[in-house]
Short mmCIF file of C-alpha atoms in Angstrom, two decimals:
data_model
loop_
_atom_site.label_atom_id
_atom_site.label_comp_id
_atom_site.label_asym_id
_atom_site.label_seq_id
_atom_site.Cartn_x
_atom_site.Cartn_y
_atom_site.Cartn_z
CA MET A 1 -22.64 43.45 -22.82
CA GLU A 2 -23.79 40.13 -21.40
CA TRP A 3 -21.26 37.47 -22.18
CA GLN A 4 -22.99 34.41 -23.20
CA PRO A 5 -20.62 31.94 -24.87
CA ARG A 6 -22.21 29.12 -26.69
CA LEU A 7 -19.90 26.60 -25.30
CA ALA A 8 -20.11 24.86 -21.84
CA ALA A 9 -16.91 25.13 -19.72
CA ALA A 10 -15.80 21.58 -20.57
CA GLN A 11 -17.19 21.25 -23.99
CA PRO A 12 -14.82 21.98 -26.95
CA ALA A 13 -15.81 24.46 -29.46
CA THR A 14 -16.07 22.33 -32.41
CA ASP A 15 -16.51 25.31 -34.87
CA VAL A 16 -14.32 28.09 -33.79
CA ALA A 17 -10.86 29.23 -34.71
CA PRO A 18 -7.88 28.93 -32.54
CA ALA A 19 -7.45 31.46 -29.82
CA ASP A 20 -4.46 33.15 -31.43
CA SER A 21 -6.29 33.83 -34.50
CA TRP A 22 -8.99 35.86 -32.44
CA ALA A 23 -6.33 37.91 -30.87
CA ARG A 24 -4.76 38.47 -34.35
CA VAL A 25 -7.98 39.44 -35.98
CA ARG A 26 -8.79 41.74 -33.08
CA ASN A 27 -5.43 43.57 -33.45
CA VAL A 28 -5.88 43.85 -37.26
CA LEU A 29 -9.36 45.34 -37.06
CA LEU A 30 -8.42 47.57 -34.36
CA ARG A 31 -5.77 49.11 -36.43
CA ALA A 32 -7.87 49.24 -39.56
CA VAL A 33 -10.80 50.83 -37.79
CA ALA A 34 -8.52 53.40 -36.07
CA LYS A 35 -6.93 54.27 -39.38
CA HIS A 36 -10.06 54.59 -41.63
CA CYS A 37 -12.93 55.54 -39.42
CA PRO A 38 -13.81 59.16 -38.40
CA SER A 39 -12.47 60.14 -35.13
CA ASP A 40 -15.37 59.74 -33.17
CA LEU A 41 -15.93 56.11 -34.36
CA ALA A 42 -12.22 55.42 -34.11
CA SER A 43 -12.22 56.30 -30.43
CA LEU A 44 -14.81 53.58 -30.06
CA ARG A 45 -12.84 51.07 -31.85
CA GLU A 46 -12.14 48.80 -28.76
CA ASP A 47 -15.78 48.62 -28.09
CA LEU A 48 -16.78 48.01 -31.68
CA VAL A 49 -14.26 45.29 -32.39
CA GLN A 50 -14.79 43.63 -29.12
CA THR A 51 -18.52 43.71 -29.56
CA ALA A 52 -18.02 42.29 -33.14
CA LEU A 53 -15.88 39.40 -31.99
CA LEU A 54 -18.06 38.37 -29.21
CA LYS A 55 -21.00 38.23 -31.55
CA VAL A 56 -18.91 36.00 -33.96
CA LEU A 57 -17.95 33.88 -31.06
CA GLU A 58 -21.54 33.58 -30.04
CA ARG A 59 -22.90 32.93 -33.34
CA GLY A 60 -20.22 30.27 -34.16
CA MET A 61 -17.99 29.67 -37.11
CA GLY A 62 -20.08 27.23 -39.12
CA ASP A 63 -18.10 25.23 -41.30
CA GLY A 64 -16.19 28.19 -42.85
CA GLY A 65 -18.06 28.11 -46.08
CA GLY A 66 -18.35 24.47 -46.93
CA GLY A 67 -15.43 23.34 -44.93
CA GLU A 68 -13.00 24.25 -47.68
CA ALA A 69 -11.96 27.88 -46.62
CA SER A 70 -9.53 28.03 -43.89
CA ARG A 71 -10.97 28.94 -40.45
CA ALA A 72 -8.87 31.90 -39.91
CA SER A 73 -9.78 33.43 -43.26
CA TYR A 74 -13.38 32.85 -42.54
CA LEU A 75 -12.96 34.40 -39.00
CA ARG A 76 -11.55 37.53 -40.59
CA LYS A 77 -14.32 37.72 -43.06
CA MET A 78 -16.87 37.18 -40.39
CA ALA A 79 -15.30 39.57 -37.94
CA PHE A 80 -15.01 42.19 -40.49
CA THR A 81 -18.77 41.86 -41.39
CA VAL A 82 -19.82 42.30 -37.95
CA VAL A 83 -17.44 45.20 -37.38
CA ILE A 84 -18.92 47.05 -40.43
CA ASP A 85 -22.49 46.25 -39.33
CA GLU A 86 -21.71 47.90 -36.00
CA LEU A 87 -20.12 50.83 -37.71
CA ARG A 88 -23.08 51.36 -39.82
CA ARG A 89 -25.49 51.07 -37.01
CA LYS A 90 -23.45 53.59 -34.99
CA ARG A 91 -23.29 55.93 -37.96
CA ARG A 92 -27.07 55.87 -38.55
CA GLN A 93 -27.62 56.57 -34.77
CA ASP A 94 -25.27 59.56 -35.15
CA ALA A 95 -26.84 60.63 -38.41
CA GLN A 96 -30.18 60.73 -36.77
CA ARG A 97 -28.99 62.73 -33.82
CA VAL A 98 -27.18 65.24 -36.28
CA ALA A 99 -30.27 65.53 -38.43
CA LEU A 100 -32.44 66.27 -35.31
CA ALA A 101 -29.96 68.93 -34.08
CA ALA A 102 -29.29 70.58 -37.36
CA SER A 103 -30.81 73.84 -38.24
CA PRO A 104 -32.37 74.38 -41.62
CA GLU A 105 -29.46 76.79 -42.35
CA SER A 106 -26.84 74.11 -41.76
CA GLN A 107 -28.80 71.69 -43.78
CA ALA A 108 -28.68 73.88 -46.73
CA ALA A 109 -25.04 74.42 -46.44
CA PRO A 110 -23.08 74.60 -49.72
CA PRO A 111 -21.65 71.49 -51.03
CA ASP A 112 -18.14 70.63 -50.17
CA VAL A 113 -14.99 69.60 -52.21
CA GLY A 114 -15.92 65.87 -51.43
CA PHE A 115 -19.20 66.47 -53.09
CA ALA A 116 -17.64 68.08 -56.13
CA ILE A 117 -15.42 65.16 -56.42
CA ARG A 118 -18.17 62.82 -56.46
CA GLU A 119 -20.11 64.83 -59.10
CA CYS A 120 -17.06 64.86 -61.35
CA LEU A 121 -16.55 61.25 -60.75
CA GLU A 122 -20.06 60.52 -62.14
CA ARG A 123 -19.16 62.27 -65.41
CA LEU A 124 -16.33 59.97 -66.04
CA PRO A 125 -16.63 57.04 -68.42
CA GLU A 126 -17.19 53.89 -66.42
CA PRO A 127 -13.91 52.11 -66.67
CA ARG A 128 -12.11 55.45 -65.72
CA ARG A 129 -14.54 55.97 -62.93
CA MET A 130 -13.98 52.50 -61.47
CA ALA A 131 -10.11 53.01 -61.53
CA VAL A 132 -10.24 56.54 -60.03
CA THR A 133 -12.82 55.64 -57.39
CA LEU A 134 -10.76 52.71 -56.13
CA TYR A 135 -7.59 54.89 -56.23
CA LEU A 136 -9.47 57.61 -54.13
CA GLN A 137 -10.42 54.57 -51.76
CA GLY A 138 -6.87 53.93 -51.30
CA SER A 139 -6.56 50.78 -53.53
CA ARG A 140 -3.14 50.19 -55.04
CA THR A 141 -2.91 49.36 -58.79
CA SER A 142 -2.61 45.53 -58.02
CA GLU A 143 -5.58 45.60 -55.77
CA THR A 144 -7.70 47.38 -58.37
CA ALA A 145 -6.65 44.87 -60.88
CA ARG A 146 -7.60 42.06 -58.61
CA ALA A 147 -10.97 43.43 -57.76
CA LEU A 148 -11.98 44.45 -61.38
CA LYS A 149 -10.18 41.44 -62.84
CA TRP A 150 -8.15 43.78 -65.12
CA LYS A 151 -4.49 43.82 -66.17
CA GLU A 152 -2.39 46.23 -64.15
CA LYS A 153 -1.59 48.16 -67.22
CA ARG A 154 -5.19 48.81 -67.95
CA VAL A 155 -5.70 50.10 -64.39
CA GLU A 156 -2.66 52.47 -64.86
CA ASN A 157 -4.11 53.74 -68.13
CA MET A 158 -7.71 54.35 -66.75
CA LEU A 159 -6.19 55.89 -63.59
CA TYR A 160 -4.04 58.30 -65.55
CA ARG A 161 -6.75 59.46 -67.87
CA GLY A 162 -9.39 59.37 -65.25
CA LEU A 163 -7.51 61.46 -62.67
CA ASP A 164 -6.69 63.97 -65.58
CA GLU A 165 -10.43 64.23 -66.49
CA LEU A 166 -11.27 64.59 -62.73
CA ARG A 167 -8.96 67.47 -62.33
CA GLN A 168 -10.20 69.27 -65.30
CA CYS A 169 -13.78 68.94 -64.15
CA LEU A 170 -12.89 70.02 -60.65
CA GLY A 171 -11.03 72.94 -62.26
CA SER A 172 -14.13 73.96 -64.14
CA LYS A 173 -15.91 74.06 -60.89
CA GLY A 174 -13.38 76.34 -59.37
CA VAL A 175 -12.07 73.74 -56.89
CA GLU A 176 -8.67 74.44 -55.77
CA MET B 1 -6.00 78.06 -60.46
CA SER B 2 -4.66 74.56 -59.72
CA ALA B 3 -6.75 71.51 -59.06
CA PRO B 4 -5.71 69.47 -55.84
CA ASP B 5 -3.09 66.79 -56.22
CA SER B 6 -3.93 63.19 -56.00
CA GLU B 7 -3.31 62.82 -52.29
CA GLN B 8 -5.52 65.79 -51.52
CA LEU B 9 -8.20 64.44 -53.77
CA ALA B 10 -8.27 61.13 -51.97
CA GLU B 11 -8.22 62.87 -48.65
CA GLN B 12 -11.16 65.06 -49.45
CA PHE B 13 -12.98 62.20 -51.08
CA ARG B 14 -12.72 60.18 -47.93
CA GLN B 15 -13.98 62.82 -45.61
CA THR B 16 -17.21 61.75 -44.20
CA ASP B 17 -20.32 63.84 -43.82
CA PRO B 18 -22.39 62.77 -40.77
CA LYS B 19 -25.60 63.63 -42.50
CA ARG B 20 -25.17 61.50 -45.41
CA VAL B 21 -26.21 57.98 -44.50
CA ARG B 22 -27.60 55.64 -47.04
CA THR B 23 -29.75 52.71 -46.24
CA ASP B 24 -29.27 50.59 -49.55
CA CYS B 25 -25.89 49.43 -48.64
CA PRO B 26 -24.60 46.14 -49.99
CA PRO B 27 -24.04 43.56 -47.07
CA ALA B 28 -20.59 43.93 -45.61
CA ASP B 29 -19.57 40.47 -46.76
CA ARG B 30 -20.14 41.34 -50.35
CA ILE B 31 -17.71 44.35 -49.95
CA TRP B 32 -15.16 41.92 -48.52
CA GLU B 33 -15.64 39.69 -51.39
CA ALA B 34 -15.38 42.57 -53.96
CA VAL B 35 -12.14 43.63 -52.41
CA ALA B 36 -10.88 40.05 -52.43
CA GLY B 37 -11.64 39.77 -56.10
CA GLU B 38 -14.15 37.07 -55.58
CA LEU B 39 -17.00 38.68 -57.33
CA SER B 40 -17.95 39.02 -61.02
CA PRO B 41 -16.76 42.35 -62.56
CA GLU B 42 -20.29 43.50 -62.86
CA ALA B 43 -20.97 42.91 -59.20
CA VAL B 44 -17.75 44.68 -58.26
CA ARG B 45 -18.84 47.49 -60.46
CA GLN B 46 -22.02 47.98 -58.63
CA ILE B 47 -20.42 47.97 -55.24
CA VAL B 48 -17.50 50.49 -56.30
CA GLU B 49 -20.32 52.79 -57.64
CA HIS B 50 -22.13 52.54 -54.39
CA THR B 51 -18.91 53.07 -52.32
CA ALA B 52 -18.18 56.27 -54.34
CA GLN B 53 -21.54 57.68 -52.94
CA CYS B 54 -21.66 56.11 -49.68
CA MET B 55 -19.42 57.06 -46.70
CA ASP B 56 -20.11 54.08 -44.68
CA CYS B 57 -19.30 51.65 -47.63
CA SER B 58 -16.28 53.70 -48.54
CA ILE B 59 -14.94 53.10 -45.02
CA ALA B 60 -16.01 49.38 -45.15
CA TRP B 61 -13.89 49.03 -48.55
CA ARG B 62 -10.92 50.64 -46.93
CA VAL B 63 -10.95 48.66 -43.80
CA ALA B 64 -11.33 45.51 -45.90
CA LEU B 65 -8.25 46.48 -47.90
CA GLU B 66 -6.32 47.25 -44.74
CA VAL B 67 -7.32 43.85 -43.27
CA GLY B 68 -6.04 42.11 -46.35
CA ARG B 69 -2.80 44.02 -46.54
CA GLU B 70 -2.17 43.08 -42.85
CA THR B 71 -2.82 39.52 -43.72
CA GLU B 72 -0.34 39.69 -46.63
CA SER B 73 2.20 41.17 -44.41
CA ASP B 74 1.78 38.36 -42.03
CA GLY B 75 2.60 35.95 -44.74
CA ARG B 76 5.70 37.41 -45.64
CA VAL B 77 6.96 37.52 -42.12
CA ALA B 78 5.84 34.04 -41.42
CA SER B 79 8.03 32.55 -44.07
CA LEU B 80 10.82 32.83 -41.52
CA ARG B 81 9.35 30.32 -39.14
CA PRO B 82 10.76 26.95 -40.00
CA LEU B 83 8.02 24.74 -38.39
CA ARG B 84 5.46 26.30 -40.73
CA SER B 85 4.87 25.29 -44.23
CA ARG B 86 4.99 27.84 -47.00
CA ALA B 87 1.98 28.12 -49.16
CA ALA B 88 -0.10 30.46 -51.12
CA ARG B 89 -0.16 34.02 -50.13
CA SER B 90 -3.16 35.35 -51.82
CA PHE B 91 -5.20 38.06 -50.46
CA LEU B 92 -7.05 37.06 -47.33
CA PHE B 93 -5.55 33.67 -47.40
CA PRO B 94 -2.12 34.26 -45.98
CA GLY B 95 -1.21 30.66 -46.56
CA VAL B 96 1.87 30.55 -44.15
CA GLY B 97 2.54 30.67 -40.60
CA LEU B 98 2.16 33.91 -38.73
CA ALA B 99 4.95 35.70 -37.00
CA ALA B 100 8.78 36.11 -36.74
CA ALA B 101 9.33 39.29 -35.05
CA ALA B 102 9.21 38.71 -31.32
CA ILE B 103 6.09 40.34 -30.47
CA ALA B 104 4.29 38.63 -33.29
CA VAL B 105 5.45 35.30 -32.18
CA LEU B 106 3.84 35.84 -28.94
CA LEU B 107 0.63 36.70 -30.51
CA LEU B 108 0.41 34.83 -33.68
CA ARG B 109 0.67 31.27 -34.91
CA GLY B 110 -0.79 29.12 -37.59
CA PRO B 111 -0.33 28.72 -41.23
CA TRP B 112 -3.43 29.44 -43.03
CA THR B 113 -3.73 28.70 -46.64
CA HIS B 114 -5.94 28.87 -49.61
CA PRO B 115 -7.87 25.78 -49.74
CA ASP B 116 -6.83 24.90 -53.18
CA ARG B 117 -3.10 24.93 -52.23
CA ARG B 118 -2.87 23.16 -48.95
CA GLY B 119 0.20 21.37 -48.00
CA PRO B 120 0.39 18.39 -45.83
CA VAL B 121 0.55 20.49 -42.66
CA GLU B 122 -2.44 22.45 -43.56
CA ALA B 123 -4.28 19.18 -44.56
CA GLU B 124 -3.72 18.19 -40.97
CA ARG B 125 -5.52 21.30 -39.76
CA GLY B 126 -8.53 20.54 -41.98
CA SER B 127 -8.86 16.98 -40.69
CA LYS B 128 -10.84 16.05 -37.66
CA ARG B 129 -9.40 17.74 -34.52
CA SER B 130 -8.18 15.33 -31.99
CA LEU B 131 -7.11 17.65 -29.36
CA VAL B 132 -10.14 18.05 -26.82
CA SER B 133 -10.40 19.54 -23.55
CA LEU B 134 -10.51 17.11 -20.55
CA ASN B 135 -11.44 19.59 -18.07
CA ALA B 136 -14.43 18.70 -15.88
CA PRO B 137 -17.33 21.30 -15.87
CA GLY B 138 -17.19 23.66 -13.02
CA THR B 139 -15.36 26.61 -11.65
CA GLN B 140 -11.59 26.23 -10.68
CA PRO B 141 -9.91 28.10 -7.86
CA ARG B 142 -8.12 30.99 -9.14
CA ASN B 143 -4.66 29.93 -7.72
CA ALA B 144 -4.89 26.41 -9.28
CA VAL B 145 -6.52 26.56 -12.69
CA VAL B 146 -5.32 23.51 -14.48
CA LEU B 147 -5.97 22.98 -18.18
CA ARG B 148 -6.17 19.38 -19.45
CA TRP B 149 -6.36 18.00 -22.92
CA SER B 150 -6.35 14.74 -24.74
CA PRO B 151 -2.94 13.53 -25.81
CA LEU B 152 -2.24 13.37 -29.51
CA PRO B 153 -0.43 10.38 -30.79
CA GLY B 154 3.03 11.24 -31.89
CA ALA B 155 2.96 14.82 -30.69
CA GLU B 156 6.29 15.91 -29.52
CA ARG B 157 5.26 18.85 -27.52
CA TYR B 158 2.36 21.31 -26.80
CA SER B 159 1.84 24.97 -26.52
CA VAL B 160 -0.99 26.60 -24.72
CA THR B 161 -2.49 30.07 -25.20
CA VAL B 162 -4.82 31.55 -22.58
CA LEU B 163 -7.01 34.60 -23.38
CA SER B 164 -9.23 36.85 -21.46
CA SER B 165 -12.74 36.96 -22.39
CA SER B 166 -11.98 40.32 -24.07
CA LEU B 167 -9.35 38.31 -26.22
CA ASP B 168 -6.20 39.82 -24.63
CA VAL B 169 -3.52 37.16 -24.38
CA LEU B 170 -3.02 36.46 -20.60
CA HIS B 171 -0.32 33.65 -20.96
CA ARG B 172 1.46 31.40 -23.38
CA ALA B 173 3.46 28.31 -22.77
CA PHE B 174 5.54 26.51 -25.09
CA GLY B 175 7.43 23.25 -25.23
CA LEU B 176 5.17 21.29 -22.83
CA SER B 177 5.70 17.64 -22.78
CA THR B 178 2.60 16.79 -20.69
CA THR B 179 -0.99 17.17 -21.43
CA GLU B 180 -2.05 19.46 -18.65
CA PHE B 181 -0.93 23.00 -17.67
CA ARG B 182 -1.43 25.14 -14.64
CA ILE B 183 -2.18 28.74 -15.38
CA PRO B 184 0.26 30.88 -13.26
CA PRO B 185 -2.01 32.63 -10.95
CA GLU B 186 -0.29 35.98 -11.64
CA SER B 187 -1.49 35.80 -15.35
CA LEU B 188 -5.11 35.93 -13.97
CA SER B 189 -4.41 38.74 -11.55
CA GLY B 190 -5.98 41.33 -13.75
CA GLN B 191 -9.21 39.26 -14.34
CA PRO B 192 -12.52 39.93 -12.49
CA SER B 193 -13.72 37.40 -10.08
CA PRO B 194 -15.27 35.20 -11.25
CA ALA B 195 -14.04 35.20 -14.80
CA ARG B 196 -14.16 33.17 -17.86
CA VAL B 197 -11.04 32.66 -19.70
CA LEU B 198 -10.40 31.13 -23.23
CA TRP B 199 -7.74 28.64 -24.05
CA SER B 200 -6.38 26.53 -26.85
CA VAL B 201 -3.63 24.09 -27.31
CA GLU B 202 -1.22 23.34 -30.18
CA ALA B 203 0.54 20.10 -30.74
CA THR B 204 3.85 19.98 -32.71
CA LEU B 205 4.36 16.87 -34.64
CA PRO B 206 7.81 15.28 -35.43
CA GLY B 207 7.81 16.55 -39.05
CA GLY B 208 7.11 20.07 -37.91
CA GLY B 209 3.30 19.80 -38.55
CA VAL B 210 1.09 21.52 -36.13
CA ILE B 211 -2.37 20.70 -34.99
CA ASP B 212 -4.35 23.28 -33.20
CA SER B 213 -7.28 22.59 -30.89
CA ASP B 214 -10.37 24.57 -30.92
CA VAL B 215 -11.10 27.22 -28.30
CA PHE B 216 -12.16 26.05 -24.86
CA THR B 217 -13.40 27.96 -21.98
CA VAL B 218 -12.79 27.68 -18.26
CA ASP B 219 -14.48 29.36 -15.43
CA VAL B 220 -12.24 30.79 -12.74
CA GLU B 221 -13.27 31.79 -9.20
#
């Protein structure tokens, strides 16, 4: 990748975050991508994160959203955004390759457990569906409460009932 | 016949299908904001519904969660650092200095805070930066790369961080009393020739406040 920083050698970068913040964000993103991405993408995490951060650097930090948000927070958000864009782009490329290579038989393969879970999720009443979906995504009770602006007690109730219904639904589908 | 337990459910839910890729995904920054609790409940609801059916956005949600947790974790550790102010530790705005463990100290610095709860030290960060590079344009010889910056009135000492263009920390120097620093040549030994490195400087004030410079670049033979 061509390295074209937007800064001249002796010119201060008036709109980027301190160097340590970059190193920090890089490490955090590397760990997150390694943990949550499919193995084929996780193996590319160095390239993905590197590409993303360089894009952020080239693009510049702007004023961090009206100049009020801290630069480091803004850097994390920007870096996350570019990493996810890179992941999506890579996934779409892979999907195209898979689709081209797949035989009609493999495309007609029976739905997996993940598919059944999603089908059952759709049948849940909305509040329970929200709580269970976020639980399955890995959110803690406090994180779900923050995202949905609920009380934690409500999250727990919706999650308890929702998981129970989900299991019943999966059981009716013969999912073990 | 028993249904899967919660952990199994979550694991199976997260398994990706390479053939299932959607093109109507919300922008990544919206997912970030949803995780951070910055969107309306209705907006979050739409995104959550989408992530339930979209592998990529499911991954994005989990990565955002993870980054937020790491940030919060930094905030807790950073409270051990006396020079840094303690402030809000809300999600994505750690609000405190980073680092305490030895490795973290080498890599991290800087209290970052929610804008609504900035203390005096953070207020300094938001003010006009006074630390600027005084390096002349041009390439410097590899064995004598000198970084120069403007003095900051009242600063007690300076710290310098040097990064590679791939953002690896090459060198850190602490407790500098002058406004220039020569990068040890051995720190650059792994860099290609020519190379461009990034650097920044941090000034420590008498009250413990810290002012960061922006990031500068220097070309090395």
